[in-house]
Amino acid sequence: MAFDALRSTLRRASSTPGAATLQASAGVSAVPVGTYASASDQYTPVFADPVAGGGTDAQAFNCPGCGRTLTRGAHRCDGCGQWLILDIPIRRAATLAGGGALAGIVLSMLLVNLFAPSRPLAAPGDGTSTGAGTGAMPAVVDIPSGAMAAIRGTTAINGRLAAEAGPLAKALQAKSFDTNEIIKVLRRMAIDTRAGAGMLRAMAAWPEAAGQQAALQAFYDGLGRRIDTGLAASVNSSGSYRKAAKGILSSLRDIPALDADARSLAAQGGLELPPVTIPDALR
């Protein structure tokens, strides 16, 4: 066998002078006979480069760019000139570092959100707002249904009363004063004034509307007296109706302020009021 012939040759060579030189020139390590683990170990070549020889030398690695064998810790490859840091190309190291930093930031935010103590909800009346900035919506107040109906109804009535200011102003500015036209206007206004005054009692169910209730009561009382005074005059007394029309116009000028107050109250309960058009005669 070839293996037995080689073993005999090695034994004879080891017994002659210069055996070590012959073994080294043949590329075979001088290992005592009988210590080979297997036949393939006898033909294992010896490489000066541990990486090229398949060794496990912890002090060498391949250049990621050109594959050149480099000593670990080298800052630059002599073959391709690529700069290295911790045996990794600088560009790749920067990418990995950036990704690691981003992952760290995301992880930190998650941990903060998971373990940070929750903020208690603001209790009513403690002055703490849970909204962001000054544009936070105020809390909606529960308004009694009767008060809501009274606010909505008086707003609509005041809108009709305000609309009568136009005909009154037109009649006063006309060259020929028409008493019959003024009488028709005053009769319509008398009906609306009594209807509005009859709704005010329901506002007492909501303490917040006490100021509006008192203001509307004074408005309807004063307007009603002037209307009744005008209608009590003789049809032929144009002077009495002219005076009554001027006084009624003066009372109607309170409607814009009353309407604004009503809408402020309604906003507290999310109540939508009917639109009211203020004529030029009341501006």
Tab-separated table of C-alpha atoms in Angstrom:
chain	number	residue	atom	x	y	z
A	1	MET	CA	0.000	0.000	0.000
A	2	ALA	CA	1.115	3.575	-0.654
A	3	PHE	CA	0.496	4.529	2.984
A	4	ASP	CA	2.735	1.713	4.257
A	5	ALA	CA	5.445	2.641	1.758
A	6	LEU	CA	5.404	6.269	2.922
A	7	ARG	CA	5.598	5.209	6.572
A	8	SER	CA	8.655	3.047	5.829
A	9	THR	CA	10.306	5.919	3.998
A	10	LEU	CA	9.725	8.273	6.940
A	11	ARG	CA	11.126	5.758	9.395
A	12	ARG	CA	14.247	5.330	7.332
A	13	ALA	CA	14.631	9.082	6.906
A	14	SER	CA	14.291	9.732	10.619
A	15	SER	CA	17.195	7.396	11.326
A	16	THR	CA	19.604	9.195	9.003
A	17	PRO	CA	21.338	12.556	9.500
A	18	GLY	CA	19.381	15.518	8.102
A	19	ALA	CA	16.043	13.788	8.573
A	20	ALA	CA	14.460	16.923	9.969
A	21	THR	CA	15.711	18.868	6.942
A	22	LEU	CA	14.185	16.368	4.560
A	23	GLN	CA	10.886	16.372	6.407
A	24	ALA	CA	10.738	20.158	6.386
A	25	SER	CA	11.579	20.277	2.661
A	26	ALA	CA	8.792	17.769	2.012
A	27	GLY	CA	6.342	20.066	3.838
A	28	VAL	CA	5.604	17.518	6.584
A	29	SER	CA	5.843	18.284	10.280
A	30	ALA	CA	8.274	16.294	12.343
A	31	VAL	CA	5.790	14.339	14.458
A	32	PRO	CA	6.744	11.142	16.274
A	33	VAL	CA	5.648	7.965	14.555
A	34	GLY	CA	2.357	6.544	15.795
A	35	THR	CA	0.837	9.893	16.985
A	36	TYR	CA	-1.338	10.584	13.849
A	37	ALA	CA	-5.065	10.629	14.592
A	38	SER	CA	-5.951	9.655	11.017
A	39	ALA	CA	-4.367	9.149	7.641
A	40	SER	CA	-5.544	12.528	6.368
A	41	ASP	CA	-3.602	14.339	9.131
A	42	GLN	CA	-0.354	13.115	7.616
A	43	TYR	CA	-0.925	15.131	4.453
A	44	THR	CA	-2.193	18.353	6.079
A	45	PRO	CA	-0.145	21.210	4.519
A	46	VAL	CA	1.367	23.918	6.656
A	47	PHE	CA	0.255	27.482	5.755
A	48	ALA	CA	1.956	30.665	6.786
A	49	ASP	CA	-1.468	32.422	6.606
A	50	PRO	CA	-3.770	30.875	9.272
A	51	VAL	CA	-6.910	32.229	7.558
A	52	ALA	CA	-5.978	30.835	4.127
A	53	GLY	CA	-5.126	27.519	5.754
A	54	GLY	CA	-8.484	27.259	7.428
A	55	GLY	CA	-7.035	27.791	10.873
A	56	THR	CA	-8.693	29.472	13.800
A	57	ASP	CA	-6.103	32.085	14.594
A	58	ALA	CA	-7.940	34.674	16.674
A	59	GLN	CA	-5.449	37.367	15.643
A	60	ALA	CA	-6.331	37.460	11.921
A	61	PHE	CA	-9.416	38.187	9.772
A	62	ASN	CA	-10.335	38.831	6.124
A	63	CYS	CA	-10.770	42.380	4.791
A	64	PRO	CA	-14.514	42.855	4.029
A	65	GLY	CA	-13.588	44.741	0.844
A	66	CYS	CA	-10.895	42.715	-0.891
A	67	GLY	CA	-10.531	39.583	1.261
A	68	ARG	CA	-6.921	40.305	2.217
A	69	THR	CA	-5.733	38.715	5.472
A	70	LEU	CA	-5.273	41.387	8.114
A	71	THR	CA	-4.222	41.434	11.715
A	72	ARG	CA	-7.111	42.111	14.090
A	73	GLY	CA	-7.160	45.718	15.220
A	74	ALA	CA	-5.800	47.057	11.901
A	75	HIS	CA	-7.127	50.492	11.020
A	76	ARG	CA	-6.638	50.287	7.265
A	77	CYS	CA	-6.387	47.539	4.646
A	78	ASP	CA	-3.100	47.631	2.708
A	79	GLY	CA	-4.809	46.036	-0.274
A	80	CYS	CA	-7.901	48.189	-0.984
A	81	GLY	CA	-7.139	51.091	1.363
A	82	GLN	CA	-10.452	50.758	3.200
A	83	TRP	CA	-10.516	52.281	6.684
A	84	LEU	CA	-11.669	49.953	9.460
A	85	ILE	CA	-12.888	50.288	13.007
A	86	LEU	CA	-13.163	47.199	15.200
A	87	ASP	CA	-12.456	45.107	12.046
A	88	ILE	CA	-15.592	46.606	10.369
A	89	PRO	CA	-15.648	49.203	7.560
A	90	ILE	CA	-16.227	52.689	8.959
A	91	ARG	CA	-19.372	53.249	6.847
A	92	ARG	CA	-20.945	50.025	8.037
A	93	ALA	CA	-19.966	50.781	11.623
A	94	ALA	CA	-21.608	54.207	11.360
A	95	THR	CA	-24.788	52.634	9.993
A	96	LEU	CA	-24.887	50.083	12.779
A	97	ALA	CA	-24.224	52.767	15.380
A	98	GLY	CA	-27.019	54.960	13.996
A	99	GLY	CA	-29.454	52.053	13.974
A	100	GLY	CA	-28.490	51.157	17.512
A	101	ALA	CA	-28.986	54.727	18.697
A	102	LEU	CA	-32.424	54.889	17.074
A	103	ALA	CA	-33.409	51.580	18.611
A	104	GLY	CA	-32.253	52.851	21.995
A	105	ILE	CA	-34.355	56.004	21.680
A	106	VAL	CA	-37.463	54.036	20.691
A	107	LEU	CA	-36.931	51.571	23.531
A	108	SER	CA	-36.493	54.408	26.029
A	109	MET	CA	-39.733	56.051	24.895
A	110	LEU	CA	-41.604	52.773	25.212
A	111	LEU	CA	-40.267	52.207	28.712
A	112	VAL	CA	-41.193	55.738	29.774
A	113	ASN	CA	-44.741	55.350	28.453
A	114	LEU	CA	-45.135	51.961	30.095
A	115	PHE	CA	-43.807	52.779	33.536
A	116	ALA	CA	-44.460	56.527	33.906
A	117	PRO	CA	-47.189	57.282	36.486
A	118	SER	CA	-50.505	58.236	34.912
A	119	ARG	CA	-51.798	61.765	35.429
A	120	PRO	CA	-54.987	61.949	37.498
A	121	LEU	CA	-58.066	63.363	35.833
A	122	ALA	CA	-59.015	66.856	36.886
A	123	ALA	CA	-61.840	66.971	39.370
A	124	PRO	CA	-64.703	69.359	38.631
A	125	GLY	CA	-64.074	72.768	40.084
A	126	ASP	CA	-60.361	72.300	40.857
A	127	GLY	CA	-59.316	74.781	38.158
A	128	THR	CA	-57.304	72.150	36.248
A	129	SER	CA	-57.864	71.934	32.506
A	130	THR	CA	-57.244	68.653	30.687
A	131	GLY	CA	-57.200	70.386	27.301
A	132	ALA	CA	-54.015	71.490	25.524
A	133	GLY	CA	-53.453	75.240	25.495
A	134	THR	CA	-55.972	77.974	25.968
A	135	GLY	CA	-58.223	76.718	23.166
A	136	ALA	CA	-59.579	73.774	25.186
A	137	MET	CA	-63.347	73.402	25.042
A	138	PRO	CA	-65.147	74.172	28.335
A	139	ALA	CA	-67.086	71.456	30.077
A	140	VAL	CA	-70.735	71.187	29.020
A	141	VAL	CA	-73.211	72.115	31.770
A	142	ASP	CA	-76.419	70.159	32.229
A	143	ILE	CA	-79.221	72.710	31.745
A	144	PRO	CA	-82.758	71.815	32.925
A	145	SER	CA	-85.096	71.201	30.013
A	146	GLY	CA	-87.532	73.913	31.122
A	147	ALA	CA	-84.803	76.537	31.267
A	148	MET	CA	-83.493	75.446	27.873
A	149	ALA	CA	-86.961	75.837	26.334
A	150	ALA	CA	-87.366	79.271	27.933
A	151	ILE	CA	-84.012	80.520	26.629
A	152	ARG	CA	-84.735	79.235	23.134
A	153	GLY	CA	-88.296	80.610	23.130
A	154	THR	CA	-87.462	84.092	24.404
A	155	THR	CA	-84.624	84.342	21.882
A	156	ALA	CA	-87.025	83.626	19.026
A	157	ILE	CA	-89.562	86.133	20.380
A	158	ASN	CA	-86.917	88.810	20.771
A	159	GLY	CA	-85.958	88.223	17.150
A	160	ARG	CA	-89.546	88.939	16.070
A	161	LEU	CA	-89.705	92.050	18.260
A	162	ALA	CA	-86.429	93.304	16.799
A	163	ALA	CA	-87.829	92.878	13.287
A	164	GLU	CA	-90.658	95.330	14.158
A	165	ALA	CA	-88.089	98.095	14.618
A	166	GLY	CA	-87.854	98.489	10.842
A	167	PRO	CA	-91.547	99.330	10.248
A	168	LEU	CA	-91.616	101.631	13.296
A	169	ALA	CA	-88.569	103.575	12.125
A	170	LYS	CA	-89.981	103.804	8.611
A	171	ALA	CA	-93.309	105.133	9.862
A	172	LEU	CA	-91.601	107.772	11.986
A	173	GLN	CA	-89.502	108.962	9.039
A	174	ALA	CA	-92.426	109.151	6.611
A	175	LYS	CA	-93.776	112.550	5.628
A	176	SER	CA	-97.318	111.432	6.336
A	177	PHE	CA	-97.590	109.542	9.648
A	178	ASP	CA	-99.883	106.481	9.279
A	179	THR	CA	-101.536	105.782	12.631
A	180	ASN	CA	-103.283	102.611	11.428
A	181	GLU	CA	-99.959	101.064	10.400
A	182	ILE	CA	-98.476	101.789	13.833
A	183	ILE	CA	-101.502	100.226	15.534
A	184	LYS	CA	-100.989	96.962	13.589
A	185	VAL	CA	-97.345	96.846	14.624
A	186	LEU	CA	-98.133	97.500	18.292
A	187	ARG	CA	-100.783	94.779	18.402
A	188	ARG	CA	-98.335	92.189	17.033
A	189	MET	CA	-95.713	93.299	19.536
A	190	ALA	CA	-98.184	93.093	22.436
A	191	ILE	CA	-98.829	89.411	21.703
A	192	ASP	CA	-95.120	88.579	21.510
A	193	THR	CA	-94.288	90.555	24.646
A	194	ARG	CA	-96.866	88.670	26.739
A	195	ALA	CA	-95.704	85.332	25.328
A	196	GLY	CA	-92.079	86.074	26.212
A	197	ALA	CA	-92.948	87.182	29.736
A	198	GLY	CA	-94.894	83.947	30.269
A	199	MET	CA	-91.768	81.843	29.590
A	200	LEU	CA	-89.584	83.441	32.228
A	201	ARG	CA	-90.815	81.386	35.179
A	202	ALA	CA	-89.234	78.215	33.722
A	203	MET	CA	-85.781	79.835	33.876
A	204	ALA	CA	-85.874	79.698	37.671
A	205	ALA	CA	-84.982	75.994	37.462
A	206	TRP	CA	-81.443	76.958	36.449
A	207	PRO	CA	-79.671	79.296	38.894
A	208	GLU	CA	-77.157	80.364	36.240
A	209	ALA	CA	-80.000	81.986	34.271
A	210	ALA	CA	-81.182	84.182	37.148
A	211	GLY	CA	-79.504	87.300	35.734
A	212	GLN	CA	-80.948	86.729	32.269
A	213	GLN	CA	-84.370	86.064	33.750
A	214	ALA	CA	-84.337	89.370	35.639
A	215	ALA	CA	-83.102	91.316	32.598
A	216	LEU	CA	-85.805	89.854	30.344
A	217	GLN	CA	-88.471	90.514	32.966
A	218	ALA	CA	-87.530	94.189	33.108
A	219	PHE	CA	-87.408	94.377	29.313
A	220	TYR	CA	-90.843	92.838	28.783
A	221	ASP	CA	-92.417	94.913	31.576
A	222	GLY	CA	-91.139	98.211	30.192
A	223	LEU	CA	-91.955	97.345	26.593
A	224	GLY	CA	-95.433	96.108	27.509
A	225	ARG	CA	-96.292	99.340	29.351
A	226	ARG	CA	-95.297	101.460	26.369
A	227	ILE	CA	-97.258	99.284	23.967
A	228	ASP	CA	-100.367	99.410	26.179
A	229	THR	CA	-100.046	103.204	26.519
A	230	GLY	CA	-99.856	103.624	22.770
A	231	LEU	CA	-102.816	101.345	22.065
A	232	ALA	CA	-104.911	103.155	24.690
A	233	ALA	CA	-104.707	106.421	22.762
A	234	SER	CA	-107.348	107.545	20.343
A	235	VAL	CA	-106.948	106.496	16.742
A	236	ASN	CA	-107.057	110.131	15.765
A	237	SER	CA	-104.215	111.074	18.137
A	238	SER	CA	-101.275	110.752	15.824
A	239	GLY	CA	-99.083	112.575	18.342
A	240	SER	CA	-99.685	109.874	21.010
A	241	TYR	CA	-98.798	107.082	18.591
A	242	ARG	CA	-95.729	108.898	17.398
A	243	LYS	CA	-94.545	109.269	20.985
A	244	ALA	CA	-95.311	105.619	21.715
A	245	ALA	CA	-93.363	104.490	18.625
A	246	LYS	CA	-90.280	106.438	19.689
A	247	GLY	CA	-90.399	104.966	23.214
A	248	ILE	CA	-90.836	101.437	21.880
A	249	LEU	CA	-87.835	101.854	19.559
A	250	SER	CA	-85.802	102.943	22.568
A	251	SER	CA	-86.801	99.760	24.451
A	252	LEU	CA	-86.004	97.518	21.501
A	253	ARG	CA	-82.389	98.682	21.552
A	254	ASP	CA	-81.884	96.374	24.576
A	255	ILE	CA	-82.393	93.304	22.371
A	256	PRO	CA	-78.795	92.981	21.022
A	257	ALA	CA	-77.361	92.766	24.560
A	258	LEU	CA	-80.090	90.360	25.693
A	259	ASP	CA	-79.454	88.141	22.681
A	260	ALA	CA	-75.713	88.033	23.355
A	261	ASP	CA	-76.292	87.043	27.002
A	262	ALA	CA	-78.722	84.315	25.967
A	263	ARG	CA	-76.206	82.815	23.568
A	264	SER	CA	-73.505	82.875	26.234
A	265	LEU	CA	-75.752	80.873	28.558
A	266	ALA	CA	-76.732	78.463	25.811
A	267	ALA	CA	-73.091	77.787	24.968
A	268	GLN	CA	-72.541	76.399	28.485
A	269	GLY	CA	-74.976	73.600	27.773
A	270	GLY	CA	-74.242	73.143	24.074
A	271	LEU	CA	-77.652	74.591	23.201
A	272	GLU	CA	-78.125	76.027	19.719
A	273	LEU	CA	-80.375	79.090	19.556
A	274	PRO	CA	-82.333	80.320	16.541
A	275	PRO	CA	-80.627	83.062	14.540
A	276	VAL	CA	-81.642	86.681	15.211
A	277	THR	CA	-81.147	89.505	12.725
A	278	ILE	CA	-80.588	92.914	14.304
A	279	PRO	CA	-81.971	95.655	11.999
A	280	ASP	CA	-80.082	98.871	11.361
A	281	ALA	CA	-82.650	100.803	13.401
A	282	LEU	CA	-81.313	99.109	16.586
A	283	ARG	CA	-77.596	99.461	15.876
